Amino acid sequence: MTRSLVPAPPRKHVLGNGLRILVDTVPGEPLTAVAVHYGAGFRSEPRGRAGLAHLVEHMMFEGSERHPDRAYFADLLASGGSATGTTHQDYTDYVHVVPAHALEDALVAEADRMRAPLFTTRGFAEQLAGVEAEIRAAVYGARLGGLPWQVLPGVLYDRWANSHDGYGALETLAELTPDDCAGFFRDHYTPANAVVTVSGGGEPDHVAGLVARHFGEIPVRSAPAARPVLTEPPLAEDRVAVRPTATRDGALSLGYRLPDPAADLDGYLAHLVLARLLTAPPRNAGCGFFRPFDAVDPDTLVVGLAMPADGMAAALSGFDAALRGIADGAYGEEAVRRTTGRLAAEHIRDHHGPAARAAALGRLELLFGRAVLVDELPGRIRAVGAERVGAAAARLLTAHRAVLAAVPVRAAAGPQGQPAGSPREAEPMETGPAESGLRPAGPAAVDPAPAEGHVDTDRAQAEGRTDNRTETEGRTDSERAAAGEPVTADRPVARSDDAATRGRPPAEACAASGGDRACSDGPSAAPPHPAGTRRRPRRAGLRLPGLVESGGPGEARVVAVRDSRAPVVEFRLRLPTPPGTPPARQEHLCQVVADRWDAQWGRRTTTGGRTVRTEAGTVVVDAWFPAPGPDPVLLAGLLAAAPTAAEWERAAPRARARVAACAGDPWWLADQAVRQRLALGAAAHAGAVTVVAVGDLDPERWVQAATGALRPLTIRLPDRTEESAPAEGLALLRLPPAQQTPAVAHVVWATPEPPRAVPLAARWLATAVVGGGQPGARLTGLRTPGAPHGFTAYAGRFPGLGPGDGALVQVGAQLPPQDAVLGAGLVRDALRRIGEAPPVGADVDAARRYCAGQLALVRGTQSELADQVGAWVATGARAAELDGFTDALHEVAVDDVVRDCAALFAHPAYAGVLVGAAADPAEDTP
């Protein structure tokens, strides 16, 4: 049974302890999400305790009275669930996704940690180390050092609650204790300051009864701490601050105060539409530092501008001219209608899955008391007209604003040529009125645009966590899916990052955050465990009854899946480049495809969106349209002809800029370098195009039309010749000083996947046993002196080097720079040892549960399903194999998995690349 396109409003209940409950379920849905929102974010932190809210969020995953040592989260991940936690300005949320039959388990666990979390000294030490690594990566290791959300508020606002950095400084965090975390929990994590939302599968009355049973017995605690005073006086003048950056190009972040959405929703929405009209690369704009409707008043409209060669004044003047044009009517009703239609369609697309819907319902109820906004907003957005947008632009032209300039160190040098301060030194920046000639004008910069930038336990450790989680952070969903790892929502399914494997030995690995002792009023007696919650897990699976595909080896592969949960069509296209193609050439082709896409399809659809990028030697188009979408025959115009000289010339400046931007990303460098090593001597041939469409469509008609359009692209595969094994060894790629970050080094070991002599399910399980994401994978036990709690590591299968080559096996890790060479060697040795100590039946059974459960989560949204199907096909498998693949995972023999572990990891030679600052400049191999 599928959800109506116009969902009924959620049922709302209030328990005796003050807890608000929202029930938004439909019988028959396979997945259910549980979201718990607490009215405490980093604007709730007491002065001098910056970063405490985020640290408490981490600690909440360390365990509870009923589930100590993260026991619940290990079981959750192992049986097909996910758990995330994120810290925002005014709230912190925790979101579970589980098979619908496991809902009660999730409710029991969430109720127990609302009642009696365990804040242990051991957990505190581990989580503090993880948070510190996260900050080093996100601030010191980031290209623009925390722009905009960590720095811009300090320019725009005066009150400490609004202006301080929610991550906190490393020296301040070092002064915190487990008692500080327990006190923050006691003051803010009360039932009366929380909302529990359930969305997805389930009979509403039954779900409401379960929530009341498990949360209703949590005792009433003292009233939540008083909310901080956030009201700000109007800005009396423009404010400008300068922050040095080690990048070659500067950037500007501009901040304006938005209308209060609770008091002036129409005014807020007019600014939302205005921000979209202002977005034209390299300029971007958006409401809120993280997303619209993510904070109570005061909230911020953020604009990002590139720093032109003629300086900040020119950039601001250009932005003001854009504002003035909109205020004077440059966009008529038709142009505004197209923009509002796209924004409304994006909202529907982003909120149809159970996790996204539960998170949005709870957030809107907590912040504004109006959960129903999640379904009202599309209509309210479409009602915004050109006159209101013009008025919003006119308001910004006369409003004072904050301008934060990220200036390259060479330009910000002092009189003797010394840098004007490192990011750490620049934190207490000078802030004052703008110079008379600098009339600031808008938000951020190329990178510092509004984004999913909240402090996120899942993704927050993106570049430098010290935990040895076998996860996939730092990569896109399609990359994670290509590695043979199902993806869900906008994050990896293997939520061991937020909840599970933070530095514990494999047997203990499971969830993300913890502390020293329970809240000071003491835990009450644990209620009896509900009957049946330790049930034997049912076999979850991925069923695709509406799937049609065409194409074979060397031909264009086309797949379409009917999925009518939202009136959207998701589109994924992959165009492989020949092995050994230089990164600059790949990016050049990417920009040509982007131009053709906009010319061929962009002008035929007024809404939808697309991204075009390079990934694993392939040009990838991720796009979506309101159903039914454009006719797939347009694919012929996109790909049939070779690029012309004029197309190459038009694309060249953007291609150069993209490569320059990517060159500062150690992960990108490692992936590109290892592929170049493996491609040496390979025949130069192009791979077959793959096209996937998922959504509200007729799959047979879609495949027939797309196959006809792509038929001229049929490629004859060259005869397969005997290939030489990759050269064993590790190459050290030292970053230039301007690109070196102290946070983390990256290593990638890779080898072409050998021919498969066992079922595909055995290959999946072999990858999971070694490092596919589940607690207990082999790579989780590695430690170095610089990472005593472990480091992030993964194993995966990615699109290979050419047609017929299948997948590329990659094993990678993020390592502390001081012992990166040691860590790279430990990873390689761990692969060799798999042949000496192969997995046993218990290891394989744990991998079966994990892979089957995570695969079931793929249907969370249409976008996630499209990512998984596209990545599956890109590795050479038939899409039809996905349907029923869960059964294959449970049926494959243990001996087959053991043989494939040896064939994939123990026997082959692996080529490796380590990217980072060398501990010993003369050392090229371990």
PDB file of C-alpha atoms in Angstrom, residues 604-840:
ATOM      1  CA  ARG A 604      12.034  21.304 -21.866  1.00  0.00           C
ATOM      2  CA  THR A 605      11.296  21.072 -18.160  1.00  0.00           C
ATOM      3  CA  THR A 606      10.583  23.977 -15.863  1.00  0.00           C
ATOM      4  CA  THR A 607      11.234  22.081 -12.664  1.00  0.00           C
ATOM      5  CA  GLY A 608      13.520  19.358 -11.428  1.00  0.00           C
ATOM      6  CA  GLY A 609      17.235  19.409 -10.912  1.00  0.00           C
ATOM      7  CA  ARG A 610      20.483  17.837 -12.001  1.00  0.00           C
ATOM      8  CA  THR A 611      24.082  17.429 -10.952  1.00  0.00           C
ATOM      9  CA  VAL A 612      26.830  16.375 -13.344  1.00  0.00           C
ATOM     10  CA  ARG A 613      30.144  15.208 -11.913  1.00  0.00           C
ATOM     11  CA  THR A 614      33.013  12.809 -12.399  1.00  0.00           C
ATOM     12  CA  GLU A 615      33.194   9.770 -10.175  1.00  0.00           C
ATOM     13  CA  ALA A 616      35.459   6.732 -10.401  1.00  0.00           C
ATOM     14  CA  GLY A 617      36.527   7.543 -13.953  1.00  0.00           C
ATOM     15  CA  THR A 618      32.937   8.067 -15.083  1.00  0.00           C
ATOM     16  CA  VAL A 619      30.817  11.079 -15.953  1.00  0.00           C
ATOM     17  CA  VAL A 620      27.703  10.793 -13.797  1.00  0.00           C
ATOM     18  CA  VAL A 621      24.406  12.639 -14.228  1.00  0.00           C
ATOM     19  CA  ASP A 622      22.008  12.559 -11.280  1.00  0.00           C
ATOM     20  CA  ALA A 623      18.723  14.232 -12.168  1.00  0.00           C
ATOM     21  CA  TRP A 624      15.073  14.274 -11.250  1.00  0.00           C
ATOM     22  CA  PHE A 625      11.865  15.587 -12.801  1.00  0.00           C
ATOM     23  CA  PRO A 626       8.228  15.853 -11.860  1.00  0.00           C
ATOM     24  CA  ALA A 627       6.480  12.878 -13.454  1.00  0.00           C
ATOM     25  CA  PRO A 628       6.288  11.907 -16.249  1.00  0.00           C
ATOM     26  CA  GLY A 629       9.555  13.729 -17.050  1.00  0.00           C
ATOM     27  CA  PRO A 630      11.007  14.510 -20.498  1.00  0.00           C
ATOM     28  CA  ASP A 631      10.913  12.013 -23.319  1.00  0.00           C
ATOM     29  CA  PRO A 632      13.965   9.697 -23.123  1.00  0.00           C
ATOM     30  CA  VAL A 633      14.500  10.037 -26.878  1.00  0.00           C
ATOM     31  CA  LEU A 634      16.360  13.228 -25.955  1.00  0.00           C
ATOM     32  CA  LEU A 635      19.213  11.001 -24.836  1.00  0.00           C
ATOM     33  CA  ALA A 636      20.264  10.743 -28.477  1.00  0.00           C
ATOM     34  CA  GLY A 637      21.031  14.451 -28.608  1.00  0.00           C
ATOM     35  CA  LEU A 638      22.908  14.219 -25.335  1.00  0.00           C
ATOM     36  CA  LEU A 639      25.349  11.444 -26.242  1.00  0.00           C
ATOM     37  CA  ALA A 640      25.233  10.510 -29.922  1.00  0.00           C
ATOM     38  CA  ALA A 641      27.787  12.980 -31.312  1.00  0.00           C
ATOM     39  CA  ALA A 642      31.397  13.457 -30.287  1.00  0.00           C
ATOM     40  CA  PRO A 643      32.147  16.794 -28.602  1.00  0.00           C
ATOM     41  CA  THR A 644      32.923  19.597 -31.029  1.00  0.00           C
ATOM     42  CA  ALA A 645      35.871  21.978 -30.758  1.00  0.00           C
ATOM     43  CA  ALA A 646      33.494  24.768 -29.774  1.00  0.00           C
ATOM     44  CA  GLU A 647      32.013  22.637 -26.976  1.00  0.00           C
ATOM     45  CA  TRP A 648      35.473  21.794 -25.627  1.00  0.00           C
ATOM     46  CA  GLU A 649      36.446  25.453 -25.672  1.00  0.00           C
ATOM     47  CA  ARG A 650      33.301  26.578 -23.849  1.00  0.00           C
ATOM     48  CA  ALA A 651      33.793  23.951 -21.166  1.00  0.00           C
ATOM     49  CA  ALA A 652      37.525  24.465 -20.627  1.00  0.00           C
ATOM     50  CA  PRO A 653      37.472  27.242 -17.973  1.00  0.00           C
ATOM     51  CA  ARG A 654      34.946  25.380 -15.818  1.00  0.00           C
ATOM     52  CA  ALA A 655      36.844  22.127 -16.169  1.00  0.00           C
ATOM     53  CA  ARG A 656      40.074  23.769 -15.035  1.00  0.00           C
ATOM     54  CA  ALA A 657      38.304  25.349 -12.061  1.00  0.00           C
ATOM     55  CA  ARG A 658      36.767  22.027 -11.026  1.00  0.00           C
ATOM     56  CA  VAL A 659      40.075  20.173 -11.182  1.00  0.00           C
ATOM     57  CA  ALA A 660      41.730  22.935  -9.155  1.00  0.00           C
ATOM     58  CA  ALA A 661      39.009  22.662  -6.527  1.00  0.00           C
ATOM     59  CA  CYS A 662      39.236  18.865  -6.376  1.00  0.00           C
ATOM     60  CA  ALA A 663      43.019  18.919  -6.120  1.00  0.00           C
ATOM     61  CA  GLY A 664      42.716  19.961  -2.488  1.00  0.00           C
ATOM     62  CA  ASP A 665      40.661  16.874  -1.614  1.00  0.00           C
ATOM     63  CA  PRO A 666      42.960  14.047  -0.461  1.00  0.00           C
ATOM     64  CA  TRP A 667      40.283  11.433  -1.077  1.00  0.00           C
ATOM     65  CA  TRP A 668      39.809  12.527  -4.687  1.00  0.00           C
ATOM     66  CA  LEU A 669      43.552  12.573  -5.237  1.00  0.00           C
ATOM     67  CA  ALA A 670      43.992   9.073  -3.811  1.00  0.00           C
ATOM     68  CA  ASP A 671      41.195   7.615  -5.926  1.00  0.00           C
ATOM     69  CA  GLN A 672      42.453   9.256  -9.115  1.00  0.00           C
ATOM     70  CA  ALA A 673      46.052   8.269  -8.485  1.00  0.00           C
ATOM     71  CA  VAL A 674      45.325   4.618  -7.783  1.00  0.00           C
ATOM     72  CA  ARG A 675      43.188   4.365 -10.912  1.00  0.00           C
ATOM     73  CA  GLN A 676      45.990   5.880 -12.955  1.00  0.00           C
ATOM     74  CA  ARG A 677      48.393   3.293 -11.532  1.00  0.00           C
ATOM     75  CA  LEU A 678      46.081   0.420 -12.386  1.00  0.00           C
ATOM     76  CA  ALA A 679      45.328   1.735 -15.875  1.00  0.00           C
ATOM     77  CA  LEU A 680      48.956   1.804 -17.016  1.00  0.00           C
ATOM     78  CA  GLY A 681      49.208  -0.384 -20.092  1.00  0.00           C
ATOM     79  CA  ALA A 682      45.453  -0.991 -20.284  1.00  0.00           C
ATOM     80  CA  ALA A 683      43.768  -0.795 -23.658  1.00  0.00           C
ATOM     81  CA  ALA A 684      42.087   2.576 -24.188  1.00  0.00           C
ATOM     82  CA  HIS A 685      38.444   1.822 -24.828  1.00  0.00           C
ATOM     83  CA  ALA A 686      35.254   3.496 -23.644  1.00  0.00           C
ATOM     84  CA  GLY A 687      32.777   1.697 -21.450  1.00  0.00           C
ATOM     85  CA  ALA A 688      29.085   1.204 -22.062  1.00  0.00           C
ATOM     86  CA  VAL A 689      26.601   3.852 -21.013  1.00  0.00           C
ATOM     87  CA  THR A 690      24.142   2.917 -18.250  1.00  0.00           C
ATOM     88  CA  VAL A 691      20.830   4.710 -17.777  1.00  0.00           C
ATOM     89  CA  VAL A 692      18.421   4.178 -14.870  1.00  0.00           C
ATOM     90  CA  ALA A 693      15.000   5.744 -14.303  1.00  0.00           C
ATOM     91  CA  VAL A 694      12.952   5.180 -11.142  1.00  0.00           C
ATOM     92  CA  GLY A 695       9.618   6.769 -10.393  1.00  0.00           C
ATOM     93  CA  ASP A 696       6.072   7.344 -11.531  1.00  0.00           C
ATOM     94  CA  LEU A 697       6.541   6.097 -15.112  1.00  0.00           C
ATOM     95  CA  ASP A 698       5.718   3.298 -17.553  1.00  0.00           C
ATOM     96  CA  PRO A 699       8.904   1.207 -17.393  1.00  0.00           C
ATOM     97  CA  GLU A 700       8.352  -0.706 -20.632  1.00  0.00           C
ATOM     98  CA  ARG A 701       7.734   2.436 -22.678  1.00  0.00           C
ATOM     99  CA  TRP A 702      10.621   4.235 -21.009  1.00  0.00           C
ATOM    100  CA  VAL A 703      13.128   1.444 -21.672  1.00  0.00           C
ATOM    101  CA  GLN A 704      11.988   1.042 -25.257  1.00  0.00           C
ATOM    102  CA  ALA A 705      12.343   4.758 -25.996  1.00  0.00           C
ATOM    103  CA  ALA A 706      15.689   5.128 -24.233  1.00  0.00           C
ATOM    104  CA  THR A 707      17.140   2.001 -25.851  1.00  0.00           C
ATOM    105  CA  GLY A 708      16.222   3.303 -29.265  1.00  0.00           C
ATOM    106  CA  ALA A 709      17.809   6.658 -28.538  1.00  0.00           C
ATOM    107  CA  LEU A 710      21.042   5.035 -27.349  1.00  0.00           C
ATOM    108  CA  ARG A 711      21.301   2.328 -30.011  1.00  0.00           C
ATOM    109  CA  PRO A 712      23.918   4.243 -32.051  1.00  0.00           C
ATOM    110  CA  LEU A 713      26.133   4.096 -28.955  1.00  0.00           C
ATOM    111  CA  THR A 714      26.469   0.289 -29.031  1.00  0.00           C
ATOM    112  CA  ILE A 715      30.141  -0.502 -28.397  1.00  0.00           C
ATOM    113  CA  ARG A 716      32.037  -3.510 -29.614  1.00  0.00           C
ATOM    114  CA  LEU A 717      34.189  -4.832 -26.818  1.00  0.00           C
ATOM    115  CA  PRO A 718      37.815  -5.492 -27.672  1.00  0.00           C
ATOM    116  CA  ASP A 719      38.963  -9.050 -27.290  1.00  0.00           C
ATOM    117  CA  ARG A 720      39.899  -9.637 -23.688  1.00  0.00           C
ATOM    118  CA  THR A 721      43.637 -10.123 -23.346  1.00  0.00           C
ATOM    119  CA  GLU A 722      45.562 -11.537 -20.443  1.00  0.00           C
ATOM    120  CA  GLU A 723      46.158  -8.672 -18.042  1.00  0.00           C
ATOM    121  CA  SER A 724      49.199  -8.288 -15.877  1.00  0.00           C
ATOM    122  CA  ALA A 725      48.653  -8.006 -12.147  1.00  0.00           C
ATOM    123  CA  PRO A 726      48.983  -4.554 -10.602  1.00  0.00           C
ATOM    124  CA  ALA A 727      52.376  -3.677  -9.172  1.00  0.00           C
ATOM    125  CA  GLU A 728      52.294  -4.320  -5.441  1.00  0.00           C
ATOM    126  CA  GLY A 729      53.348  -1.364  -3.324  1.00  0.00           C
ATOM    127  CA  LEU A 730      52.358   1.966  -1.881  1.00  0.00           C
ATOM    128  CA  ALA A 731      53.076   5.271  -3.597  1.00  0.00           C
ATOM    129  CA  LEU A 732      53.239   8.374  -1.426  1.00  0.00           C
ATOM    130  CA  LEU A 733      51.582  11.460  -2.874  1.00  0.00           C
ATOM    131  CA  ARG A 734      52.697  14.446  -0.841  1.00  0.00           C
ATOM    132  CA  LEU A 735      50.382  17.431  -0.891  1.00  0.00           C
ATOM    133  CA  PRO A 736      51.804  20.906  -1.535  1.00  0.00           C
ATOM    134  CA  PRO A 737      52.073  22.932   1.694  1.00  0.00           C
ATOM    135  CA  ALA A 738      49.046  25.052   0.774  1.00  0.00           C
ATOM    136  CA  GLN A 739      46.915  21.893   0.474  1.00  0.00           C
ATOM    137  CA  GLN A 740      48.188  20.008   3.491  1.00  0.00           C
ATOM    138  CA  THR A 741      45.725  19.583   6.339  1.00  0.00           C
ATOM    139  CA  PRO A 742      46.714  18.381   9.783  1.00  0.00           C
ATOM    140  CA  ALA A 743      43.500  16.439  10.193  1.00  0.00           C
ATOM    141  CA  VAL A 744      43.876  13.217   8.240  1.00  0.00           C
ATOM    142  CA  ALA A 745      45.769  11.305   5.576  1.00  0.00           C
ATOM    143  CA  HIS A 746      44.025   9.047   3.058  1.00  0.00           C
ATOM    144  CA  VAL A 747      45.123   5.670   1.759  1.00  0.00           C
ATOM    145  CA  VAL A 748      43.498   3.632  -1.001  1.00  0.00           C
ATOM    146  CA  TRP A 749      44.535   0.074  -1.865  1.00  0.00           C
ATOM    147  CA  ALA A 750      42.961  -1.271  -5.061  1.00  0.00           C
ATOM    148  CA  THR A 751      43.027  -4.212  -7.442  1.00  0.00           C
ATOM    149  CA  PRO A 752      40.846  -5.211 -10.404  1.00  0.00           C
ATOM    150  CA  GLU A 753      38.164  -7.616  -9.316  1.00  0.00           C
ATOM    151  CA  PRO A 754      39.061 -11.166 -10.379  1.00  0.00           C
ATOM    152  CA  PRO A 755      36.603 -13.222 -12.438  1.00  0.00           C
ATOM    153  CA  ARG A 756      33.785 -14.507 -10.304  1.00  0.00           C
ATOM    154  CA  ALA A 757      33.732 -18.267  -9.672  1.00  0.00           C
ATOM    155  CA  VAL A 758      31.065 -18.055  -6.948  1.00  0.00           C
ATOM    156  CA  PRO A 759      27.573 -16.518  -6.758  1.00  0.00           C
ATOM    157  CA  LEU A 760      27.367 -12.712  -6.623  1.00  0.00           C
ATOM    158  CA  ALA A 761      25.905 -12.978  -3.121  1.00  0.00           C
ATOM    159  CA  ALA A 762      29.182 -14.540  -1.940  1.00  0.00           C
ATOM    160  CA  ARG A 763      31.086 -11.528  -3.280  1.00  0.00           C
ATOM    161  CA  TRP A 764      28.832  -9.145  -1.370  1.00  0.00           C
ATOM    162  CA  LEU A 765      29.236 -11.099   1.845  1.00  0.00           C
ATOM    163  CA  ALA A 766      33.000 -11.364   1.433  1.00  0.00           C
ATOM    164  CA  THR A 767      33.230  -7.583   1.123  1.00  0.00           C
ATOM    165  CA  ALA A 768      31.026  -7.105   4.195  1.00  0.00           C
ATOM    166  CA  VAL A 769      33.060  -9.544   6.288  1.00  0.00           C
ATOM    167  CA  VAL A 770      36.227  -7.587   5.568  1.00  0.00           C
ATOM    168  CA  GLY A 771      34.941  -4.035   5.832  1.00  0.00           C
ATOM    169  CA  GLY A 772      31.538  -3.434   4.314  1.00  0.00           C
ATOM    170  CA  GLY A 773      30.100  -1.400   7.148  1.00  0.00           C
ATOM    171  CA  GLN A 774      28.713  -3.772   9.758  1.00  0.00           C
ATOM    172  CA  PRO A 775      29.960  -4.023  13.340  1.00  0.00           C
ATOM    173  CA  GLY A 776      32.556  -6.745  13.619  1.00  0.00           C
ATOM    174  CA  ALA A 777      34.086  -6.387  10.147  1.00  0.00           C
ATOM    175  CA  ARG A 778      37.779  -7.295  10.050  1.00  0.00           C
ATOM    176  CA  LEU A 779      39.043  -3.750   9.514  1.00  0.00           C
ATOM    177  CA  THR A 780      37.357  -2.440  12.657  1.00  0.00           C
ATOM    178  CA  GLY A 781      40.059  -3.832  14.938  1.00  0.00           C
ATOM    179  CA  LEU A 782      43.017  -1.852  13.564  1.00  0.00           C
ATOM    180  CA  ARG A 783      44.755   0.708  15.797  1.00  0.00           C
ATOM    181  CA  THR A 784      47.771   3.011  15.595  1.00  0.00           C
ATOM    182  CA  PRO A 785      49.431   5.094  18.315  1.00  0.00           C
ATOM    183  CA  GLY A 786      47.791   8.197  16.852  1.00  0.00           C
ATOM    184  CA  ALA A 787      44.385   6.484  16.688  1.00  0.00           C
ATOM    185  CA  PRO A 788      44.125   4.373  19.863  1.00  0.00           C
ATOM    186  CA  HIS A 789      40.348   4.061  19.406  1.00  0.00           C
ATOM    187  CA  GLY A 790      40.691   3.083  15.770  1.00  0.00           C
ATOM    188  CA  PHE A 791      40.293   4.875  12.457  1.00  0.00           C
ATOM    189  CA  THR A 792      37.756   4.949   9.648  1.00  0.00           C
ATOM    190  CA  ALA A 793      38.281   2.110   7.174  1.00  0.00           C
ATOM    191  CA  TYR A 794      36.181   0.429   4.494  1.00  0.00           C
ATOM    192  CA  ALA A 795      36.231  -2.176   1.770  1.00  0.00           C
ATOM    193  CA  GLY A 796      34.066  -1.905  -1.319  1.00  0.00           C
ATOM    194  CA  ARG A 797      33.518  -2.743  -4.957  1.00  0.00           C
ATOM    195  CA  PHE A 798      33.458   0.209  -7.351  1.00  0.00           C
ATOM    196  CA  PRO A 799      32.924   0.576 -11.102  1.00  0.00           C
ATOM    197  CA  GLY A 800      35.991  -0.802 -12.834  1.00  0.00           C
ATOM    198  CA  LEU A 801      38.380   0.377 -15.500  1.00  0.00           C
ATOM    199  CA  GLY A 802      36.418  -0.506 -18.610  1.00  0.00           C
ATOM    200  CA  PRO A 803      33.565  -2.575 -20.056  1.00  0.00           C
ATOM    201  CA  GLY A 804      33.668  -6.169 -19.053  1.00  0.00           C
ATOM    202  CA  ASP A 805      36.143  -5.364 -16.281  1.00  0.00           C
ATOM    203  CA  GLY A 806      33.436  -5.621 -13.639  1.00  0.00           C
ATOM    204  CA  ALA A 807      34.314  -3.862 -10.435  1.00  0.00           C
ATOM    205  CA  LEU A 808      37.414  -2.426  -8.862  1.00  0.00           C
ATOM    206  CA  VAL A 809      38.065  -3.672  -5.336  1.00  0.00           C
ATOM    207  CA  GLN A 810      39.085  -0.786  -3.078  1.00  0.00           C
ATOM    208  CA  VAL A 811      40.126  -0.821   0.546  1.00  0.00           C
ATOM    209  CA  GLY A 812      40.714   2.562   2.099  1.00  0.00           C
ATOM    210  CA  ALA A 813      41.245   4.356   5.376  1.00  0.00           C
ATOM    211  CA  GLN A 814      41.505   7.804   6.906  1.00  0.00           C
ATOM    212  CA  LEU A 815      44.611   7.877   9.066  1.00  0.00           C
ATOM    213  CA  PRO A 816      46.296  10.190  11.549  1.00  0.00           C
ATOM    214  CA  PRO A 817      49.099  11.963   9.660  1.00  0.00           C
ATOM    215  CA  GLN A 818      51.775  11.162  12.225  1.00  0.00           C
ATOM    216  CA  ASP A 819      51.547   7.411  11.594  1.00  0.00           C
ATOM    217  CA  ALA A 820      49.838   7.270   8.218  1.00  0.00           C
ATOM    218  CA  VAL A 821      52.469   4.998   6.664  1.00  0.00           C
ATOM    219  CA  LEU A 822      52.148   2.627   9.605  1.00  0.00           C
ATOM    220  CA  GLY A 823      48.346   2.608   9.283  1.00  0.00           C
ATOM    221  CA  ALA A 824      48.495   1.992   5.531  1.00  0.00           C
ATOM    222  CA  GLY A 825      50.714  -1.024   6.186  1.00  0.00           C
ATOM    223  CA  LEU A 826      48.343  -2.342   8.848  1.00  0.00           C
ATOM    224  CA  VAL A 827      45.463  -2.218   6.386  1.00  0.00           C
ATOM    225  CA  ARG A 828      47.430  -4.105   3.759  1.00  0.00           C
ATOM    226  CA  ASP A 829      48.595  -6.728   6.273  1.00  0.00           C
ATOM    227  CA  ALA A 830      44.995  -7.217   7.438  1.00  0.00           C
ATOM    228  CA  LEU A 831      44.038  -8.198   3.880  1.00  0.00           C
ATOM    229  CA  ARG A 832      46.845 -10.740   3.655  1.00  0.00           C
ATOM    230  CA  ARG A 833      45.826 -12.308   6.967  1.00  0.00           C
ATOM    231  CA  ILE A 834      42.330 -13.080   5.679  1.00  0.00           C
ATOM    232  CA  GLY A 835      43.792 -16.077   3.881  1.00  0.00           C
ATOM    233  CA  GLU A 836      45.365 -17.351   7.098  1.00  0.00           C
ATOM    234  CA  ALA A 837      42.309 -16.721   9.285  1.00  0.00           C
ATOM    235  CA  PRO A 838      39.256 -17.025   7.014  1.00  0.00           C
ATOM    236  CA  PRO A 839      35.761 -16.138   8.206  1.00  0.00           C
ATOM    237  CA  VAL A 840      33.725 -18.784   9.986  1.00  0.00           C
TER     238      VAL A 840
END
